[in-house]
Amino acid sequence: MNGWAGTILRVDLTRRQVRKEPLPDRLRREYLGGRGFAIRLLYDEVPPGADPLGPENKLIFSIGPLNGTPIGMGRMTVTTKSPETGFYMEGNSGGFFAPELKWAGYDMIVLEGQADRPVYLWIRDGDVEIRDASHLWGKTISQTEQALREELGDPEIKTRYIGPAGENLSNLSIVMGEMAHAGGRGGVAAVMGAKRLKAIAVRGSGGVRVARPKAFEEAYETVRREVDYRTTRDPYVRPWHIYGTMFIPKMVNDMGGFMSRNAQEGLFDGIARFRAEELMRQYVVKGRTCFACPTASCGHFLEVKEGPHAGLRGEGIQAGLMISMGSSVGVDDPAWLIHINNVTNELGLDYMSFGTVAAWAMEAYEKGLLTRADTDGLELRFGNAAAVEALARKISYREGFGAVLADGVKRAAERVGRGTEAFALHVKGLDMTTIEPRALFHMGLVYAVNDVGAEHPRVHVPYPPVLSLVPEAVINRLPFDPAKAFVRQSPEQKGALVKWLFDTRAVLNSLETCVFMNRGRVYVDFEPYAQALSTATGEEFGPDDLYTIGERIVNLERAFNVREGASRKDDTLPSRFLMEPLPAGGSAGVVVPLEQMLDEYYAARGWDPETGRPRAATLSRLGLEDVARAIGAVA
Amino acid sequence: MAQKTGTGKPRLYAEASLCKGCDLCVMTCSFTNSGQYHRDRSRIRIFRVRDDGVDIPLIDCDPETVPRCRERPQCVYSCPTGSLVYEERDAFALMLAELEAGRRARPSYKVRAPWTAR
């Protein structure tokens, strides 16, 4: 087979059995790969009402037909039913696991059941073993990586694992890999912990064949040219090559949307210390990217040379870190950021969810709704970095006040009460992430309707496309008016825009390819991706086929949630974004006009506006008649 | 592009401080040789000690012997950082000296050399 590996690896952790299944044709044609494969399987095999932490739930790692080639880069998907939201959950991560899995010969790993004691999975081409991991349980991420390399006798293993936070079933945990890569928040790592699966290690000695090499190479060149340093005509690309996302905070602060102090403010007074050029000069040693990335350095290898953290090394300061562990909690020390990144990585703790919880606790503390009696004596004022670090450990081990926080901000606020629910920032129970909805109204809609909850990566990076790079024929066929849709603080055209963003992003998550590199012409025009896919697999796909697959995937994700009881009432935002304008800066004075955008979204989707459910006609058009019946879709 | 100053034959060099260990060169080389993306079909291997920030391309190739690579080695063309260079020895030594000196004034030279092909 070209492109796809052609094999699903099923791992029954209860019976300690492994089986391999051929990849069904229908799955390839209708769901493409990666995220698409995973939702179809999850919907078909995890019944409504299944206990996310029980043996009925499944944990799925999946990749697509372009993984293992340079277009795939390091991107892969992990999917499950979330113990934090009770709904569908999906995470995307990078690094080097995805190509290795393809070269080992698999498109998916489906983890089923529950082991009775800690295990890990070792995949070496066709040889797959479930091995004892009791000696690994309790280890931090780097300890686990090191132990696996030694035990398996191979420093080049590629890995996915959980740390203490996942072992202790915290919803703030995240699945880590290759030391510094992460993806799968919202309780995904807790599901892995509940299955007592500590790690997966993989090595593949195969490769990827493409059906028409010369034509594939041309398609690759077409895509790559859009994002190469010398040839790109998209102004957002060059800074990315050098700084990754480090350049974003200044831009966002200038816009007045730099989430500060639990989103009470949009300007951060510490911004001067977060300038990308300074970070580059002081801390960067060399570049780091995922597999086959065409940028010079999206992540970075860092070293702290002076001060209390002198000698510290780490990888990756991203914009999210600078907000979650920076402005959100009132800390402006870049060296400390490198330190806390290492700390949370080692614990297998998601700094983004953790940052939202910490910021909530700080606001509560400053308002006198939490006292030192509640917080084990910690002074939870904004800016107290040591307290943040202490919280990270307490949460990961469910110690003291950490046990109150470990299940996420929604449950923490329910436990504490005293009016703290008013500023517990989550959607559908998933802790908020770091893009300010009052600065970008379309993101308000995204956060509200996203089927995983408050998560931003399931749409494009929120900078507008450069339409001059897109063929006019393609622009004319867009289902929204770009002149209005990209006006950031207007509700107009946002429903249609967000539908299109979700659908096209579902395609990128299924090919798979990296959304950071989805800029220039290919942000809007998917013809080059369709070419790459067709020439790689030998099967014809056009851009419209891809859009349909994307739409199908998003509808099935919604149907999974509807089956679990989701409805329009879950498509909402924290009241802070609906009722409290930012006090100062370039986004001040407005709140998110959600209801109007919601109505337009449901209309664009072909969903019933009263219930938020896909209509039967929409599902039928996508070949999902069985799903329409199962969820009782109205005509 | 190789400068022909007449002081010698250009060779493939790899500047380790610029190597981010992404395997793009490995993939491109394998594809050039075989039409497949397969580590074993590449003339390049990356030696990594990733946790220490060490990535060293190990190249076993004379581009003169590869038709597609004679004018422009495909690995050099694929590299986003400028780590791979096809140059005469003295010219390369000069480039490295300028890179080193340039890093003080232009920290971006830590991740990307000014001479990248792309």
Short mmCIF file of C-alpha atoms in Angstrom, two decimals, chain A residues 68-70 96 100 103 145-146 149 155-156 158 178-179 181 203-210 212-214 216-217 220-221 224-225 228-231 241-243 277 279-297 300-301 305 313 315, chain B residues 15-28 30-32 34-41 45-56 68 72 74-82 103-118:
data_model
loop_
_atom_site.label_atom_id
_atom_site.label_comp_id
_atom_site.label_asym_id
_atom_site.label_seq_id
_atom_site.Cartn_x
_atom_site.Cartn_y
_atom_site.Cartn_z
CA GLY A 68 6.50 9.18 7.33
CA THR A 69 6.97 11.57 4.39
CA PRO A 70 8.24 15.12 4.95
CA PHE A 96 9.35 11.95 16.03
CA GLU A 100 8.55 5.94 13.34
CA TRP A 103 7.90 2.97 9.38
CA GLU A 145 12.90 7.91 28.83
CA GLN A 146 16.32 7.04 30.18
CA ARG A 149 16.54 3.55 26.34
CA PRO A 155 18.93 5.52 22.34
CA GLU A 156 16.80 6.20 19.27
CA LYS A 158 10.56 7.14 19.99
CA GLU A 178 10.63 12.37 23.26
CA MET A 179 11.11 14.32 26.50
CA HIS A 181 6.75 16.97 23.12
CA ARG A 203 11.19 1.63 16.36
CA GLY A 204 10.51 1.12 12.69
CA SER A 205 12.99 -0.08 10.08
CA GLY A 206 10.70 0.35 7.10
CA GLY A 207 9.85 3.39 5.00
CA VAL A 208 7.04 4.93 3.02
CA ARG A 209 6.46 4.31 -0.66
CA VAL A 210 4.61 6.85 -2.69
CA ARG A 212 4.04 8.56 -8.14
CA PRO A 213 7.36 9.85 -6.77
CA LYS A 214 8.03 12.62 -9.28
CA PHE A 216 4.65 13.76 -5.22
CA GLU A 217 7.89 15.66 -5.13
CA TYR A 220 5.76 18.71 -1.82
CA GLU A 221 7.69 21.55 -3.44
CA ARG A 224 7.02 23.84 0.96
CA ARG A 225 7.62 26.92 -1.17
CA ASP A 228 10.34 28.51 3.14
CA TYR A 229 12.23 31.49 4.46
CA ARG A 230 13.38 32.80 1.10
CA THR A 231 10.27 32.10 -0.94
CA HIS A 241 11.45 30.21 11.26
CA ILE A 242 13.62 31.92 13.83
CA TYR A 243 11.46 32.36 16.89
CA GLU A 277 15.00 38.88 20.31
CA LEU A 279 15.03 35.44 24.60
CA MET A 280 17.02 34.41 21.53
CA ARG A 281 20.07 36.32 22.64
CA GLN A 282 20.05 35.24 26.27
CA TYR A 283 18.76 31.70 26.28
CA VAL A 284 18.75 30.00 22.90
CA VAL A 285 21.63 27.65 22.13
CA LYS A 286 20.37 26.15 18.87
CA GLY A 287 17.27 25.31 16.95
CA ARG A 288 14.83 22.47 17.47
CA THR A 289 11.91 21.28 15.42
CA CYS A 290 9.86 18.15 14.89
CA PHE A 291 10.62 15.61 12.19
CA ALA A 292 11.12 17.11 8.72
CA CYS A 293 9.96 20.60 9.62
CA PRO A 294 10.89 23.22 7.02
CA THR A 295 11.47 25.96 9.58
CA ALA A 296 14.87 26.64 11.04
CA SER A 297 13.59 26.45 14.60
CA HIS A 300 14.52 25.89 20.74
CA PHE A 301 17.21 24.25 22.78
CA LYS A 305 23.70 30.98 31.96
CA ARG A 313 18.80 23.35 30.07
CA GLU A 315 13.59 22.71 25.21
CA GLU B 15 27.97 22.48 10.68
CA ALA B 16 26.72 20.71 13.81
CA SER B 17 25.79 23.88 15.69
CA LEU B 18 23.16 24.54 13.04
CA CYS B 19 21.80 21.01 12.87
CA LYS B 20 18.40 20.69 14.52
CA GLY B 21 18.26 16.94 13.99
CA CYS B 22 15.08 16.98 11.91
CA ASP B 23 16.06 14.28 9.37
CA LEU B 24 14.94 16.33 6.36
CA CYS B 25 18.28 15.73 4.68
CA VAL B 26 18.07 12.02 5.46
CA MET B 27 14.63 11.82 3.90
CA THR B 28 15.53 13.90 0.87
CA SER B 30 16.70 8.56 0.45
CA PHE B 31 14.02 9.91 -1.86
CA THR B 32 16.60 11.06 -4.38
CA SER B 34 15.22 5.41 -4.25
CA GLY B 35 11.92 7.27 -4.65
CA GLN B 36 11.04 6.17 -1.11
CA TYR B 37 11.28 7.80 2.29
CA HIS B 38 13.42 5.28 4.12
CA ARG B 39 16.26 5.92 6.53
CA ASP B 40 18.27 2.93 5.29
CA ARG B 41 18.30 4.25 1.73
CA ARG B 45 22.72 9.58 9.24
CA ILE B 46 22.24 11.97 12.12
CA PHE B 47 24.16 11.17 15.25
CA ARG B 48 22.12 12.51 18.14
CA VAL B 49 22.52 13.13 21.83
CA ARG B 50 19.31 15.02 21.86
CA ASP B 51 19.10 15.84 25.54
CA ASP B 52 22.47 17.60 25.31
CA GLY B 53 21.55 19.47 22.16
CA VAL B 54 23.93 17.47 20.01
CA ASP B 55 23.05 16.64 16.40
CA ILE B 56 25.75 15.75 13.91
CA ARG B 68 20.55 14.77 -9.53
CA ARG B 72 22.86 21.10 -6.50
CA GLN B 74 19.50 17.72 -2.78
CA CYS B 75 20.37 17.39 0.90
CA VAL B 76 21.88 20.87 0.96
CA TYR B 77 18.85 22.21 -0.85
CA SER B 78 16.48 20.64 1.70
CA CYS B 79 18.20 21.91 4.84
CA PRO B 80 16.28 24.81 6.44
CA THR B 81 19.13 26.00 8.67
CA GLY B 82 22.16 26.00 6.38
CA ARG B 103 26.18 35.41 16.21
CA ARG B 104 27.01 38.14 18.65
CA ALA B 105 25.31 40.87 16.70
CA ARG B 106 22.64 38.64 15.19
CA PRO B 107 21.48 35.94 17.59
CA SER B 108 19.25 34.48 14.88
CA TYR B 109 22.44 33.02 13.39
CA LYS B 110 22.29 30.48 16.19
CA VAL B 111 19.38 28.80 14.41
CA ARG B 112 19.72 29.85 10.78
CA ALA B 113 22.74 30.77 8.70
CA PRO B 114 22.45 33.62 6.20
CA TRP B 115 23.44 31.27 3.36
CA THR B 116 20.46 28.84 3.49
CA ALA B 117 19.36 27.56 0.12
CA ARG B 118 15.73 28.09 1.04
#
